[in-house]
Amino acid sequence: MRFPLAFAAAQLCAGIAVAQEIPPSERRSGTNFMSAETQAIQADDGSNPGMLWVLQGGSLWDEPAGASRRSCASCHGEAATSMRGVAARYPAFDAASGASIDLAGKIDQCRMTRQHATSLPRESEELLGLTAYVGHQSRGMPIAPPDDARLDAARAEGKRLFQTRMGQLDLSCSSCHDANWRGRLGGSAVTQAHPTGYPIYRLEWQTIGSLQRRMRGCMVGVRAEPFAYGSAEFVALELYLAERAAGLAIETPAVRP
Amino acid sequence: MSRTLVSVPKTARAGEVIDIRAMIAHPMETGYRMGPNGQAIPRKIIRHFACDYDGEEVFSAEFHPAMSANPFVAFSTVATKTGTLTFRWTDDDGKVETASAEIAVS
């Protein structure tokens, strides 16, 4: 009698600590939670303000930069072919640094090591533009995290962070986005937190922003100290989020309320 | 660097009502906000928007501080002849951003 009871108690504790993950059949992009009007803004390239950054990224792609006087296009050619599907498999493992790297980090690394140009700060118009332009080339493709054993440790760390309660409100990402994604918080849909359309044009920001900016907003919301831009913690979280959203279509640049 | 997005039908029949949309990347800073240092962020908005159809003004609008960043304008006009639509955004400093699009009318 003692063993089953202890087992049941352990199950209950586990149930409280870690919310059930969303089954693949119920995964839905944040687009499905938006009003019809906001969906219409995103669907039409003529009214999606994120396209302004895609345009900017497109001209930066062809612009020579740094001491090498080479542009992205000098090596990669037409982004429509060379960058198709790239955003779908990021974050990826970076052999040079021996760590995982996200798309914005990879673009900046390429800038510094190959173009010999200055680093672009995170959330700068230029880096957001380039990331949006590269991400846009994969629009409509399913998120396909690489099957790379070197990423396993970081991915597991990301999952752990996702399920770790933090801040004065003592909430984990999972407390809302796994356990209560059907609910509403202060009138807004909670959603499942799938990174399908980053960088996103957020109406609240009135500008485009990265997934890390979005996560920092949530961390400030639960009154935790946000991780730094480009930190290993954020890349680990991005890795886990990509695995969690595997198969959902990329929408970059998405519009969110 | 041009940061404008205009949408005009490529072709239209004469006399047809056509929908036109124009968007520009602009902060539309109201002048009422404080920066992190407690100092007012200077106002920087677009004051005037106008659209010319083959040299003739068909639409114009005054913008005010309450408008969102990256303002989006949609309006309609009548397709009369093949030509160029020119869009002009004038900001507080008098700086003008322009964009244009061609339309073929049959």
Short mmCIF file of C-alpha atoms in Angstrom, two decimals:
data_model
loop_
_atom_site.label_atom_id
_atom_site.label_comp_id
_atom_site.label_asym_id
_atom_site.label_seq_id
_atom_site.Cartn_x
_atom_site.Cartn_y
_atom_site.Cartn_z
CA MET A 1 0.00 0.00 0.00
CA ARG A 2 2.81 2.34 0.89
CA PHE A 3 4.49 2.29 -2.51
CA PRO A 4 1.50 3.20 -4.73
CA LEU A 5 0.60 6.04 -2.38
CA ALA A 6 4.11 7.43 -2.44
CA PHE A 7 4.07 7.09 -6.23
CA ALA A 8 0.75 8.93 -6.47
CA ALA A 9 2.07 11.72 -4.25
CA ALA A 10 5.16 12.02 -6.42
CA GLN A 11 2.97 12.18 -9.54
CA LEU A 12 0.87 14.93 -8.00
CA CYS A 13 3.94 16.97 -7.08
CA ALA A 14 5.32 16.52 -10.58
CA GLY A 15 1.97 17.62 -11.99
CA ILE A 16 2.10 20.84 -10.00
CA ALA A 17 5.73 21.59 -10.73
CA VAL A 18 5.68 20.89 -14.47
CA ALA A 19 2.65 21.55 -16.63
CA GLN A 20 1.72 19.10 -19.35
CA GLU A 21 3.39 19.89 -22.68
CA ILE A 22 1.10 20.78 -25.58
CA PRO A 23 0.52 17.73 -27.83
CA PRO A 24 1.63 18.30 -31.47
CA SER A 25 -1.96 18.07 -32.75
CA GLU A 26 -2.95 21.07 -30.62
CA ARG A 27 -0.01 23.32 -31.52
CA ARG A 28 -1.15 26.63 -32.95
CA SER A 29 0.68 29.73 -34.06
CA GLY A 30 -0.01 32.99 -32.26
CA THR A 31 -1.74 34.19 -35.46
CA ASN A 32 -4.75 32.02 -34.58
CA PHE A 33 -5.25 33.95 -31.36
CA MET A 34 -5.33 37.39 -33.00
CA SER A 35 -8.34 39.40 -34.10
CA ALA A 36 -9.38 39.14 -37.75
CA GLU A 37 -8.21 42.73 -38.26
CA THR A 38 -4.68 42.07 -36.99
CA GLN A 39 -4.52 38.87 -39.04
CA ALA A 40 -5.42 40.93 -42.12
CA ILE A 41 -2.55 43.37 -41.45
CA GLN A 42 -0.12 40.47 -41.31
CA ALA A 43 -1.49 38.64 -44.34
CA ASP A 44 -1.10 41.54 -46.78
CA ASP A 45 2.47 42.56 -47.62
CA GLY A 46 1.19 46.02 -48.58
CA SER A 47 -0.09 46.67 -45.07
CA ASN A 48 2.31 44.58 -42.95
CA PRO A 49 4.67 47.17 -41.40
CA GLY A 50 7.26 44.44 -40.84
CA MET A 51 7.86 44.54 -44.60
CA LEU A 52 9.51 47.95 -44.13
CA TRP A 53 12.33 46.18 -42.28
CA VAL A 54 12.43 43.36 -44.82
CA LEU A 55 12.93 46.03 -47.50
CA GLN A 56 15.70 47.65 -45.46
CA GLY A 57 17.33 44.26 -44.90
CA GLY A 58 17.16 43.63 -48.63
CA SER A 59 19.14 46.76 -49.43
CA LEU A 60 21.65 46.01 -46.63
CA TRP A 61 22.10 42.53 -48.13
CA ASP A 62 23.48 44.10 -51.32
CA GLU A 63 25.49 46.84 -49.63
CA PRO A 64 29.27 46.32 -49.22
CA ALA A 65 30.36 46.63 -45.58
CA GLY A 66 33.54 46.57 -43.53
CA ALA A 67 37.19 46.36 -44.57
CA SER A 68 36.48 43.51 -47.01
CA ARG A 69 34.13 45.76 -49.04
CA ARG A 70 32.04 42.69 -49.64
CA SER A 71 28.27 42.51 -49.23
CA CYS A 72 26.24 39.54 -48.04
CA ALA A 73 25.30 39.01 -51.68
CA SER A 74 28.99 38.82 -52.74
CA CYS A 75 29.22 35.39 -51.11
CA HIS A 76 25.63 34.24 -50.65
CA GLY A 77 24.17 35.55 -53.93
CA GLU A 78 20.42 35.74 -54.20
CA ALA A 79 18.91 35.43 -50.74
CA ALA A 80 15.72 33.99 -52.21
CA THR A 81 17.63 30.80 -53.02
CA SER A 82 20.63 30.76 -50.67
CA MET A 83 18.70 31.76 -47.53
CA ARG A 84 15.54 29.75 -48.21
CA GLY A 85 14.95 27.50 -45.19
CA VAL A 86 17.85 28.89 -43.15
CA ALA A 87 15.69 30.57 -40.50
CA ALA A 88 13.72 27.33 -40.13
CA ARG A 89 16.77 25.52 -38.75
CA TYR A 90 18.09 28.19 -36.38
CA PRO A 91 19.38 28.31 -33.63
CA ALA A 92 22.12 25.95 -34.84
CA PHE A 93 25.51 24.71 -33.64
CA ASP A 94 28.39 27.01 -34.43
CA ALA A 95 31.67 25.16 -34.82
CA ALA A 96 33.77 28.35 -34.55
CA SER A 97 32.64 29.17 -31.03
CA GLY A 98 31.71 25.61 -30.02
CA ALA A 99 28.30 26.79 -28.84
CA SER A 100 24.81 27.19 -30.21
CA ILE A 101 24.04 30.44 -32.01
CA ASP A 102 20.83 32.15 -33.05
CA LEU A 103 20.13 33.71 -36.44
CA ALA A 104 20.86 37.31 -35.40
CA GLY A 105 24.08 36.15 -33.71
CA LYS A 106 25.12 34.26 -36.85
CA ILE A 107 24.48 37.28 -39.09
CA ASP A 108 26.56 39.48 -36.80
CA GLN A 109 29.33 36.86 -36.60
CA CYS A 110 29.44 36.68 -40.40
CA ARG A 111 29.64 40.47 -40.52
CA MET A 112 32.58 40.60 -38.14
CA THR A 113 34.65 37.62 -39.30
CA ARG A 114 33.97 37.65 -43.06
CA GLN A 115 33.10 41.25 -43.89
CA HIS A 116 35.49 42.61 -41.22
CA ALA A 117 32.81 45.11 -40.28
CA THR A 118 31.81 46.44 -36.87
CA SER A 119 29.40 44.40 -34.79
CA LEU A 120 25.75 45.41 -35.05
CA PRO A 121 24.14 45.86 -31.64
CA ARG A 122 21.16 43.64 -30.81
CA GLU A 123 17.85 45.37 -31.57
CA SER A 124 19.56 47.83 -33.92
CA GLU A 125 17.51 48.69 -37.00
CA GLU A 126 20.19 47.15 -39.25
CA LEU A 127 20.40 43.79 -37.46
CA LEU A 128 16.62 43.53 -37.15
CA GLY A 129 16.30 44.41 -40.85
CA LEU A 130 18.82 41.78 -41.94
CA THR A 131 17.30 39.14 -39.64
CA ALA A 132 13.80 39.95 -40.92
CA TYR A 133 15.03 39.76 -44.52
CA VAL A 134 16.74 36.39 -44.01
CA GLY A 135 13.78 35.07 -41.97
CA HIS A 136 11.34 36.23 -44.64
CA GLN A 137 12.99 33.94 -47.21
CA SER A 138 11.73 30.94 -45.22
CA ARG A 139 8.14 32.15 -44.97
CA GLY A 140 5.71 29.26 -45.25
CA MET A 141 8.32 26.60 -44.48
CA PRO A 142 7.93 24.42 -41.39
CA ILE A 143 10.23 25.05 -38.42
CA ALA A 144 12.77 22.23 -38.64
CA PRO A 145 15.22 22.16 -35.70
CA PRO A 146 18.48 20.43 -36.68
CA ASP A 147 18.96 16.88 -35.47
CA ASP A 148 22.36 17.66 -33.99
CA ALA A 149 23.55 15.92 -30.83
CA ARG A 150 25.84 18.88 -30.05
CA LEU A 151 22.72 20.96 -29.39
CA ASP A 152 21.15 18.50 -26.95
CA ALA A 153 22.68 19.97 -23.79
CA ALA A 154 21.63 23.54 -24.62
CA ARG A 155 18.18 22.37 -25.69
CA ALA A 156 17.71 20.53 -22.38
CA GLU A 157 18.88 23.65 -20.56
CA GLY A 158 16.31 25.67 -22.51
CA LYS A 159 13.58 23.27 -21.47
CA ARG A 160 14.70 23.54 -17.87
CA LEU A 161 14.63 27.34 -18.03
CA PHE A 162 11.19 27.25 -19.67
CA GLN A 163 9.89 25.25 -16.73
CA THR A 164 11.75 27.16 -14.00
CA ARG A 165 9.69 29.49 -11.88
CA MET A 166 11.26 32.93 -11.60
CA GLY A 167 10.68 36.48 -10.44
CA GLN A 168 8.55 37.91 -7.67
CA LEU A 169 5.43 36.42 -9.23
CA ASP A 170 7.13 33.00 -9.19
CA LEU A 171 5.88 31.92 -12.61
CA SER A 172 7.63 29.84 -15.24
CA CYS A 173 7.07 30.24 -18.99
CA SER A 174 5.33 26.89 -18.78
CA SER A 175 2.88 28.09 -16.09
CA CYS A 176 1.16 30.22 -18.72
CA HIS A 177 2.16 28.91 -22.13
CA ASP A 178 1.76 25.17 -21.45
CA ALA A 179 -0.84 25.11 -18.68
CA ASN A 180 -3.03 28.13 -19.48
CA TRP A 181 -2.60 28.93 -23.18
CA ARG A 182 -6.37 28.86 -23.71
CA GLY A 183 -6.85 31.59 -21.12
CA ARG A 184 -6.63 35.36 -21.25
CA LEU A 185 -4.48 37.66 -19.18
CA GLY A 186 -5.60 41.25 -18.77
CA GLY A 187 -7.85 40.86 -21.82
CA SER A 188 -5.09 39.50 -24.07
CA ALA A 189 -4.81 35.92 -25.25
CA VAL A 190 -2.07 34.01 -23.41
CA THR A 191 -1.15 31.89 -26.53
CA GLN A 192 1.25 28.97 -26.82
CA ALA A 193 4.42 31.03 -27.28
CA HIS A 194 5.61 29.58 -30.59
CA PRO A 195 8.41 31.60 -32.24
CA THR A 196 6.90 31.44 -35.74
CA GLY A 197 7.24 35.00 -36.96
CA TYR A 198 10.32 36.62 -35.45
CA PRO A 199 11.41 39.32 -35.75
CA ILE A 200 7.80 40.47 -35.22
CA TYR A 201 6.19 43.84 -35.73
CA ARG A 202 4.42 44.34 -32.43
CA LEU A 203 1.68 46.97 -32.43
CA GLU A 204 2.40 47.68 -28.77
CA TRP A 205 6.05 48.43 -29.55
CA GLN A 206 5.18 50.29 -32.77
CA THR A 207 8.30 48.74 -34.20
CA ILE A 208 9.90 45.43 -35.00
CA GLY A 209 11.62 43.40 -32.30
CA SER A 210 13.39 40.11 -31.71
CA LEU A 211 12.28 37.00 -29.86
CA GLN A 212 14.72 37.94 -27.11
CA ARG A 213 13.08 41.34 -26.69
CA ARG A 214 9.74 39.55 -26.41
CA MET A 215 11.08 37.14 -23.80
CA ARG A 216 12.62 40.00 -21.85
CA GLY A 217 9.17 41.61 -21.79
CA CYS A 218 7.69 38.46 -20.26
CA MET A 219 10.53 38.23 -17.72
CA VAL A 220 9.99 41.84 -16.64
CA GLY A 221 6.27 40.99 -16.45
CA VAL A 222 6.86 38.30 -13.85
CA ARG A 223 9.31 40.67 -12.16
CA ALA A 224 12.39 38.61 -12.83
CA GLU A 225 15.69 40.07 -13.91
CA PRO A 226 15.85 39.51 -17.68
CA PHE A 227 18.78 37.67 -19.24
CA ALA A 228 21.11 39.79 -21.37
CA TYR A 229 20.62 40.04 -25.13
CA GLY A 230 22.53 37.28 -26.89
CA SER A 231 23.15 35.37 -23.65
CA ALA A 232 23.53 31.60 -23.64
CA GLU A 233 20.30 31.33 -21.64
CA PHE A 234 18.29 33.04 -24.37
CA VAL A 235 19.83 30.94 -27.14
CA ALA A 236 19.03 27.82 -25.07
CA LEU A 237 15.43 28.98 -24.68
CA GLU A 238 15.21 29.70 -28.41
CA LEU A 239 16.46 26.17 -29.10
CA TYR A 240 13.81 24.62 -26.91
CA LEU A 241 11.09 26.88 -28.34
CA ALA A 242 12.06 25.86 -31.89
CA GLU A 243 11.81 22.18 -30.95
CA ARG A 244 8.50 22.85 -29.23
CA ALA A 245 7.16 24.57 -32.36
CA ALA A 246 8.63 22.08 -34.88
CA GLY A 247 6.40 21.78 -37.94
CA LEU A 248 4.63 25.13 -37.58
CA ALA A 249 5.03 27.43 -40.58
CA ILE A 250 7.35 30.45 -40.46
CA GLU A 251 5.48 33.77 -40.85
CA THR A 252 8.31 36.31 -40.69
CA PRO A 253 7.61 39.20 -40.42
CA ALA A 254 4.60 38.46 -38.23
CA VAL A 255 2.37 41.15 -36.73
CA ARG A 256 1.34 40.78 -33.11
CA PRO A 257 -0.87 42.98 -30.92
CA MET B 1 17.61 54.78 -47.54
CA SER B 2 14.05 54.64 -48.76
CA ARG B 3 11.74 53.06 -46.24
CA THR B 4 8.39 53.35 -47.96
CA LEU B 5 5.88 50.78 -49.13
CA VAL B 6 3.24 51.81 -51.67
CA SER B 7 0.61 49.62 -53.19
CA VAL B 8 -1.01 50.68 -56.48
CA PRO B 9 -2.70 48.35 -59.01
CA LYS B 10 -0.42 47.80 -62.04
CA THR B 11 -3.33 47.98 -64.48
CA ALA B 12 -6.84 49.39 -64.41
CA ARG B 13 -9.69 50.23 -66.78
CA ALA B 14 -10.41 53.92 -67.43
CA GLY B 15 -12.97 55.22 -64.93
CA GLU B 16 -12.31 52.41 -62.45
CA VAL B 17 -12.03 53.28 -58.75
CA ILE B 18 -8.64 52.06 -57.52
CA ASP B 19 -7.44 51.48 -53.96
CA ILE B 20 -4.09 52.95 -53.04
CA ARG B 21 -2.11 52.33 -49.87
CA ALA B 22 1.05 53.98 -48.65
CA MET B 23 3.21 53.34 -45.60
CA ILE B 24 6.47 54.90 -44.41
CA ALA B 25 8.91 53.93 -41.67
CA HIS B 26 8.88 56.88 -39.30
CA PRO B 27 9.03 57.15 -35.47
CA MET B 28 6.25 59.82 -35.28
CA GLU B 29 7.73 60.97 -31.98
CA THR B 30 5.09 63.13 -30.26
CA GLY B 31 7.39 65.42 -28.29
CA TYR B 32 5.42 64.66 -25.13
CA ARG B 33 7.53 61.73 -23.95
CA MET B 34 10.49 61.72 -21.57
CA GLY B 35 13.64 59.76 -22.28
CA PRO B 36 15.40 57.63 -19.66
CA ASN B 37 17.41 60.70 -18.60
CA GLY B 38 14.20 62.65 -17.78
CA GLN B 39 14.62 65.01 -20.70
CA ALA B 40 11.87 65.48 -23.24
CA ILE B 41 12.38 63.57 -26.49
CA PRO B 42 12.13 66.20 -29.24
CA ARG B 43 9.11 66.04 -31.45
CA LYS B 44 9.64 64.48 -34.87
CA ILE B 45 6.54 63.78 -36.91
CA ILE B 46 5.42 63.81 -40.51
CA ARG B 47 3.25 66.87 -41.06
CA HIS B 48 1.93 66.42 -44.54
CA PHE B 49 1.27 63.59 -46.94
CA ALA B 50 0.25 64.07 -50.56
CA CYS B 51 -0.25 61.94 -53.63
CA ASP B 52 0.05 63.28 -57.19
CA TYR B 53 -1.40 61.46 -60.19
CA ASP B 54 0.50 62.59 -63.27
CA GLY B 55 1.33 65.90 -61.65
CA GLU B 56 -2.16 66.58 -60.30
CA GLU B 57 -2.77 66.23 -56.57
CA VAL B 58 -5.49 63.65 -55.91
CA PHE B 59 -5.12 63.18 -52.15
CA SER B 60 -3.46 64.93 -49.23
CA ALA B 61 -3.59 64.67 -45.45
CA GLU B 62 -2.33 66.55 -42.40
CA PHE B 63 -0.71 64.30 -39.78
CA HIS B 64 -0.78 65.03 -36.05
CA PRO B 65 1.19 63.79 -33.01
CA ALA B 66 -1.45 61.22 -32.01
CA MET B 67 -0.77 59.11 -35.11
CA SER B 68 1.07 55.83 -34.68
CA ALA B 69 4.65 55.24 -35.78
CA ASN B 70 5.05 54.03 -39.37
CA PRO B 71 1.81 55.68 -40.52
CA PHE B 72 -0.35 53.82 -43.02
CA VAL B 73 -2.74 55.65 -45.34
CA ALA B 74 -5.35 54.05 -47.60
CA PHE B 75 -7.51 55.98 -50.06
CA SER B 76 -9.08 55.60 -53.47
CA THR B 77 -9.03 57.56 -56.70
CA VAL B 78 -10.34 57.16 -60.23
CA ALA B 79 -8.01 55.71 -62.84
CA THR B 80 -8.03 58.23 -65.69
CA LYS B 81 -4.84 57.76 -67.70
CA THR B 82 -1.62 55.81 -67.83
CA GLY B 83 0.94 57.57 -65.66
CA THR B 84 2.89 57.86 -62.45
CA LEU B 85 1.60 58.27 -58.92
CA THR B 86 4.02 60.19 -56.73
CA PHE B 87 3.82 60.12 -52.95
CA ARG B 88 5.36 62.78 -50.72
CA TRP B 89 5.79 62.76 -46.96
CA THR B 90 6.99 66.05 -45.40
CA ASP B 91 8.27 66.03 -41.82
CA ASP B 92 8.75 68.72 -39.17
CA ASP B 93 12.18 69.70 -40.53
CA GLY B 94 10.78 70.11 -44.02
CA LYS B 95 12.56 66.97 -45.19
CA VAL B 96 10.62 65.25 -47.97
CA GLU B 97 10.56 61.48 -48.62
CA THR B 98 9.14 60.38 -51.92
CA ALA B 99 7.99 57.19 -53.59
CA SER B 100 6.34 56.51 -56.91
CA ALA B 101 4.44 53.81 -58.75
CA GLU B 102 3.31 53.36 -62.36
CA ILE B 103 -0.20 52.51 -63.47
CA ALA B 104 -1.28 51.41 -66.93
CA VAL B 105 -4.88 52.41 -67.79
CA SER B 106 -6.66 50.80 -70.71
#
